[in-house]
Coordinates of C-alpha atoms in Angstrom, one line a residue:
X221 CA 10.7 -66.2 -26.8
X222 CA 8.4 -69.2 -26.8
X223 CA 8.8 -71.7 -23.8
X224 CA 9.8 -74.3 -23.8
X225 CA 8.6 -77.2 -21.5
X226 CA 10.4 -79.5 -19.8
X227 CA 9.3 -83.5 -19.9
X228 CA 10.2 -85.3 -17.2
X229 CA 10.5 -89.2 -18.1
X230 CA 10.0 -91.6 -15.6
X231 CA 11.3 -95.1 -15.4
X232 CA 8.8 -97.4 -15.7
X233 CA 7.8 -100.2 -13.1
X234 CA 9.2 -103.6 -14.6
X235 CA 6.1 -105.4 -12.7
X236 CA 3.4 -104.5 -9.8
X237 CA 3.9 -106.9 -7.1
X238 CA 0.7 -107.6 -4.4
X239 CA -1.0 -110.6 -3.0
X240 CA -4.2 -111.9 -1.1
X241 CA -7.3 -110.6 -3.0
X242 CA -9.6 -112.3 -1.6
X243 CA -11.7 -111.9 -4.3
X244 CA -15.8 -112.4 -3.3
X245 CA -19.1 -111.4 -3.9
X246 CA -20.4 -112.1 -0.4
X247 CA -20.2 -108.6 2.1
X248 CA -17.7 -109.0 5.2
X249 CA -19.6 -108.2 8.4
X250 CA -17.2 -105.4 9.1
X251 CA -18.0 -103.4 5.7
X252 CA -20.5 -100.6 5.3
X253 CA -19.8 -99.7 1.8
X254 CA -20.9 -101.4 -1.9
X255 CA -17.8 -103.9 -1.4
X256 CA -18.0 -105.5 -4.9
X257 CA -17.8 -101.8 -6.0
X258 CA -14.4 -101.5 -4.4
X259 CA -12.6 -104.5 -5.5
X260 CA -14.0 -103.7 -8.9
X261 CA -12.4 -100.3 -8.6
X262 CA -9.2 -101.2 -7.7
X263 CA -8.8 -104.5 -9.9
X264 CA -9.0 -101.3 -12.3
X265 CA -6.5 -98.9 -10.6
X266 CA -3.7 -102.2 -11.2
X267 CA -4.9 -102.3 -14.2
X268 CA -4.5 -99.2 -15.2
X269 CA -1.6 -99.0 -13.8
X270 CA 0.2 -102.1 -15.2
X271 CA -0.8 -100.7 -19.3
X272 CA 0.7 -98.2 -17.4
X273 CA 4.1 -99.1 -17.7
X274 CA 3.4 -102.2 -20.3
X275 CA 3.9 -105.1 -16.7
X276 CA 2.3 -107.9 -15.9
X277 CA 1.3 -107.9 -12.7
X278 CA 3.1 -111.0 -10.2
X279 CA 0.2 -112.3 -7.3
X280 CA 1.5 -114.0 -4.2
X281 CA -1.5 -116.2 -3.7
X282 CA -5.2 -115.9 -2.8
X283 CA -6.7 -114.7 -5.5
X284 CA -10.5 -116.0 -4.7
X285 CA -11.4 -115.9 -1.0
X286 CA -13.4 -119.8 -2.0
X287 CA -11.6 -122.0 -4.2
X288 CA -15.3 -122.0 -6.3
X289 CA -16.1 -118.7 -7.3
X290 CA -19.5 -117.8 -9.3
X291 CA -19.5 -116.9 -13.0
X292 CA -20.3 -113.8 -12.6
X293 CA -17.0 -113.0 -10.6
X294 CA -15.3 -115.0 -12.7
X295 CA -16.3 -113.1 -15.6
X296 CA -15.7 -109.6 -13.6
X297 CA -11.7 -111.2 -13.0
X298 CA -11.4 -112.3 -16.3
X299 CA -12.7 -108.4 -17.3
X300 CA -10.6 -105.9 -14.6
X301 CA -7.4 -107.8 -13.6
X302 CA -4.6 -107.2 -15.9
X303 CA -2.0 -110.3 -17.1
X304 CA -0.6 -111.7 -14.0
X305 CA 2.1 -114.2 -13.8
X306 CA 0.2 -115.7 -9.9
X307 CA 0.8 -118.8 -7.5
X308 CA -2.1 -120.4 -5.5
X309 CA -2.9 -119.7 -1.8
X310 CA -5.3 -122.4 0.6
X311 CA -8.1 -120.1 -0.3
X312 CA -7.4 -120.9 -4.1
X313 CA -7.4 -124.7 -3.7
X314 CA -9.7 -127.1 -1.8
X315 CA -9.5 -128.9 1.2
X316 CA -5.2 -126.7 0.1
X317 CA -4.5 -129.2 -1.1
X318 CA -2.5 -128.3 -4.9
X319 CA -3.7 -131.3 -6.6
X320 CA -7.0 -130.4 -6.2
X321 CA -6.1 -127.1 -8.5
X322 CA -7.5 -128.3 -11.6
X323 CA -11.5 -128.3 -9.7
X324 CA -11.1 -124.6 -8.9
X325 CA -11.6 -120.9 -10.3
X326 CA -7.9 -120.0 -10.0
X327 CA -7.6 -123.0 -12.9
X328 CA -10.5 -121.9 -14.7
X329 CA -8.1 -118.1 -15.6
X330 CA -4.7 -120.5 -16.1
X331 CA -6.9 -122.2 -18.5
X332 CA -8.5 -118.6 -20.6
X333 CA -5.1 -117.4 -20.4
X334 CA -5.3 -114.1 -17.9
X335 CA -3.8 -116.0 -15.8
X336 CA -0.2 -117.5 -15.4
X337 CA 1.2 -119.9 -12.8
X338 CA 4.0 -119.3 -11.4
X339 CA 6.3 -123.4 -10.6
X340 CA 8.8 -124.4 -8.6
X341 CA 10.8 -126.3 -11.0
X342 CA 9.6 -123.7 -14.2
X343 CA 9.7 -120.2 -15.0
X344 CA 8.1 -117.5 -16.0
X345 CA 10.6 -115.3 -18.3
X346 CA 9.6 -112.0 -18.8
X347 CA 11.0 -110.2 -21.2
X348 CA 14.8 -109.3 -21.2
X349 CA 14.7 -108.7 -17.3
X350 CA 13.0 -111.3 -15.2
X351 CA 11.8 -115.2 -14.3
X352 CA 9.1 -116.2 -11.8
X353 CA 9.8 -118.4 -9.9
X354 CA 6.4 -120.1 -7.8
X355 CA 5.5 -121.6 -4.8
X356 CA 1.3 -122.6 -4.2
X357 CA 0.8 -123.5 -0.6
X358 CA 2.2 -126.9 0.9
X359 CA 5.1 -126.8 -1.2
X360 CA 8.6 -125.8 -1.1
X361 CA 10.4 -122.8 -3.4
X362 CA 13.1 -124.1 -5.6
X363 CA 17.0 -124.3 -3.9
X364 CA 18.9 -122.6 -7.3
X365 CA 23.1 -123.4 -6.7
X366 CA 23.6 -120.3 -8.3
X367 CA 22.3 -116.9 -9.0
X368 CA 21.5 -115.8 -12.9
X369 CA 24.5 -115.4 -15.3
X370 CA 22.3 -114.1 -17.7
X371 CA 21.9 -110.3 -15.8
X372 CA 18.3 -111.4 -15.1
X373 CA 16.0 -111.2 -12.3
X374 CA 15.3 -113.9 -10.6
X375 CA 11.8 -113.3 -8.6
X376 CA 10.3 -115.8 -6.9
X377 CA 6.0 -116.1 -5.5
X378 CA 5.8 -117.7 -2.3
X379 CA 2.4 -118.0 -0.5
X380 CA 4.2 -118.0 2.8
X381 CA 2.6 -117.1 6.3
X382 CA 5.9 -114.4 6.7
X383 CA 6.9 -111.7 10.4
X384 CA 9.3 -109.1 9.7
X385 CA 10.0 -108.9 12.9
X386 CA 9.6 -112.5 14.2
X387 CA 6.0 -112.7 16.9
X388 CA 4.1 -114.7 15.0
X389 CA 0.8 -113.2 14.2
X390 CA -1.1 -115.5 16.7
X391 CA 0.9 -118.2 18.9
X392 CA 1.7 -121.5 17.3
X393 CA 1.4 -119.6 13.2
X394 CA 4.3 -121.3 12.7
X395 CA 5.9 -117.8 10.7
X396 CA 9.2 -117.7 9.5
X397 CA 11.1 -114.1 9.7
X398 CA 11.4 -112.3 6.7
X399 CA 15.8 -112.1 6.7
X400 CA 15.8 -116.0 8.0
X401 CA 14.1 -116.4 4.5
X402 CA 16.3 -113.7 2.1
X403 CA 19.6 -115.6 3.6
X404 CA 18.1 -119.3 2.7
X405 CA 17.0 -118.1 -0.4
X406 CA 21.0 -115.8 -2.0
X407 CA 19.3 -117.0 -5.3
X408 CA 16.7 -115.1 -5.3
X409 CA 16.4 -110.6 -6.1
X410 CA 12.9 -110.3 -5.3
X411 CA 11.2 -112.7 -2.9
X412 CA 6.9 -112.2 -2.4
X413 CA 5.0 -113.6 -0.5
X414 CA 1.4 -113.2 0.7
X415 CA -0.9 -114.9 3.3
X416 CA 0.0 -112.4 6.4
X417 CA -2.5 -109.5 5.3
X418 CA -0.5 -107.1 7.0
X419 CA 2.4 -105.1 5.1
X420 CA 5.9 -105.0 4.8
X421 CA 9.6 -104.5 3.0
X422 CA 12.7 -106.2 4.4
X423 CA 15.6 -105.6 2.0
X424 CA 19.4 -107.7 3.1
X425 CA 22.3 -107.3 0.9
X426 CA 20.9 -105.5 -2.2
X427 CA 18.1 -108.2 -2.6
X428 CA 14.6 -107.3 -1.2
X429 CA 11.3 -109.3 0.6
X430 CA 8.0 -107.8 -0.2
X431 CA 4.8 -109.2 1.3
X432 CA 2.2 -106.4 -0.5
X433 CA -0.6 -107.3 2.4
X434 CA -4.5 -107.9 0.9
X435 CA -5.5 -105.6 -0.5
X436 CA -9.1 -104.9 0.2
X437 CA -9.5 -104.4 4.9
X438 CA -11.8 -107.3 5.4
X439 CA -11.7 -107.2 8.9
X440 CA -12.8 -104.0 12.1
X441 CA -8.9 -104.8 13.1
X442 CA -8.4 -103.7 9.2
X443 CA -10.4 -99.9 10.0
X444 CA -6.7 -98.2 9.3
X445 CA -5.0 -99.8 7.1
X446 CA -4.2 -98.4 3.7
X447 CA -4.0 -101.1 0.9
X448 CA -1.1 -101.0 -1.6
X449 CA 0.4 -102.8 -4.6
X450 CA 4.4 -101.7 -5.1
X451 CA 6.2 -101.5 -7.7
X452 CA 9.4 -103.0 -8.8
X453 CA 12.5 -101.9 -11.2
X454 CA 14.7 -104.3 -12.5
X455 CA 17.8 -101.9 -12.5
X456 CA 18.2 -101.4 -9.2
X457 CA 15.5 -103.7 -7.7
X458 CA 14.3 -101.4 -5.7
X459 CA 10.6 -101.4 -4.6
X460 CA 8.2 -98.1 -4.3
X461 CA 4.5 -98.5 -1.9
X462 CA 2.1 -97.6 -4.2
X463 CA -1.8 -96.3 -2.3
X464 CA -4.9 -98.5 -3.4
X465 CA -7.9 -96.2 -3.2
X466 CA -10.5 -96.6 -1.0
X467 CA -12.7 -94.8 0.9
X468 CA -12.2 -94.0 4.9
X469 CA -14.8 -95.0 7.4
X470 CA -16.2 -98.0 5.8
X471 CA -14.7 -100.6 7.8
X472 CA -17.1 -101.1 11.2
X473 CA -16.3 -102.5 13.8
X474 CA -20.3 -101.6 15.5
X475 CA -20.7 -105.9 15.2
X476 CA -18.1 -106.0 17.5
X477 CA -20.4 -104.4 20.4
X478 CA -23.1 -107.0 19.2
X479 CA -21.1 -110.0 18.9
X480 CA -19.7 -108.7 21.9
X481 CA -23.7 -108.9 23.9
X482 CA -25.1 -111.6 21.8
X483 CA -22.1 -114.5 23.1
X484 CA -23.0 -112.7 26.9
X485 CA -26.8 -112.6 26.5
X486 CA -25.9 -116.5 25.5
X487 CA -23.6 -117.2 27.4
X488 CA -25.7 -116.2 30.4
X489 CA -29.4 -118.4 29.2
X490 CA -26.7 -121.3 28.9
X491 CA -26.2 -120.7 32.3
X492 CA -29.3 -120.3 33.2
X493 CA -30.7 -123.5 31.6
X494 CA -27.3 -125.1 33.5
X495 CA -28.5 -124.3 36.7
X496 CA -31.9 -124.9 36.4
X497 CA -30.9 -128.1 34.9
X498 CA -29.2 -128.6 38.3
X499 CA -32.6 -127.6 40.4
X500 CA -34.9 -129.9 38.8
X501 CA -32.2 -132.7 39.2
X502 CA -31.9 -132.1 42.6
X503 CA -35.8 -131.2 42.7
X504 CA -36.5 -134.5 41.0
X505 CA -33.0 -136.6 43.2
X506 CA -35.3 -135.3 47.0
X507 CA -38.8 -136.4 45.4
X508 CA -37.4 -140.3 44.8
X509 CA -35.5 -140.1 48.5
X510 CA -38.6 -139.2 49.5
X511 CA -40.8 -141.9 47.4
X512 CA -38.3 -144.4 49.3
X513 CA -38.1 -143.4 52.1
X514 CA -42.4 -143.4 52.0
X515 CA -42.4 -147.2 49.7
X516 CA -39.2 -148.4 52.1
X517 CA -40.1 -149.4 56.2
X518 CA -36.3 -147.4 56.5
X519 CA -34.4 -146.0 60.7
X520 CA -34.9 -143.0 61.4
X521 CA -31.8 -142.8 61.8
X522 CA -30.6 -143.3 58.9
X523 CA -32.9 -140.9 57.2
X524 CA -31.9 -138.4 59.1
X525 CA -28.4 -139.7 58.4
X526 CA -29.4 -139.6 54.2
X527 CA -31.0 -135.8 54.8
X528 CA -27.9 -134.7 56.1
X529 CA -25.7 -135.4 53.8
X530 CA -28.1 -134.1 51.1
X531 CA -28.3 -130.5 52.8
X532 CA -25.0 -130.7 53.3
X533 CA -24.8 -131.2 49.6
X534 CA -26.6 -128.4 48.5
X535 CA -24.7 -125.8 50.9
X536 CA -21.4 -126.9 49.6

């Protein structure tokens, strides 16, 4: 009797979520591998994932590490990025200003229709599942008075520094707490934030905030970080973490040791030069005193008092 193979159909994702791609040609000092190839491998992975699920890539800002990428990097982005809906991060913008968007590489990809730019007041309707609103760096999200009655999921892409526990990533960072954002924007089913390169999800009353974190490991403190994107299903507003391909052992801390030694050596050199100048000034001052006393017939008691004062200053 022939056996029947059971086929399990997995429900497809309606979007893939990411942020902080920071595409660049230069190599972070901490990386010891072929960094360009590592970037392109991840983009190919995400493109295949989006094509497999027939869904868009939603990116919460900082597509590029600098607002003026080279023609080569632009052409590779056109080749390797899936169709994406994005907002602009500060790295995508000259002077961190959205008013300068027209000058940017990000805008080149928008004009080439590789990317769609989401705006606060103009939603991107995608299929029968979601409407995407975008808030780029320095902008504020649109406050809707009520949830969409048509059954669409409202999604907000926001390049905003957000934390999951309220702790600031550095003193005075001004980061917002994820739960407070969810409470303040109840009209959005899904909020995707960028700028914080850490990775977390927060849920509140069936709504979700996802901070995907950076797709590349760019600093030594990310040696143990595992980049990922997130698959999102509109049916139940659920997200699934999808690890990105990485090579272990390619993020080094050796440069920190070198920098520490170089910094120590520099401080020592500055100290020596400063001490040398102080000593030279002291010698010059004493020589000037001697020259003054030689040319002027000062009272011996005056000379004695002056030299006593100089010796006390040297001893202090």
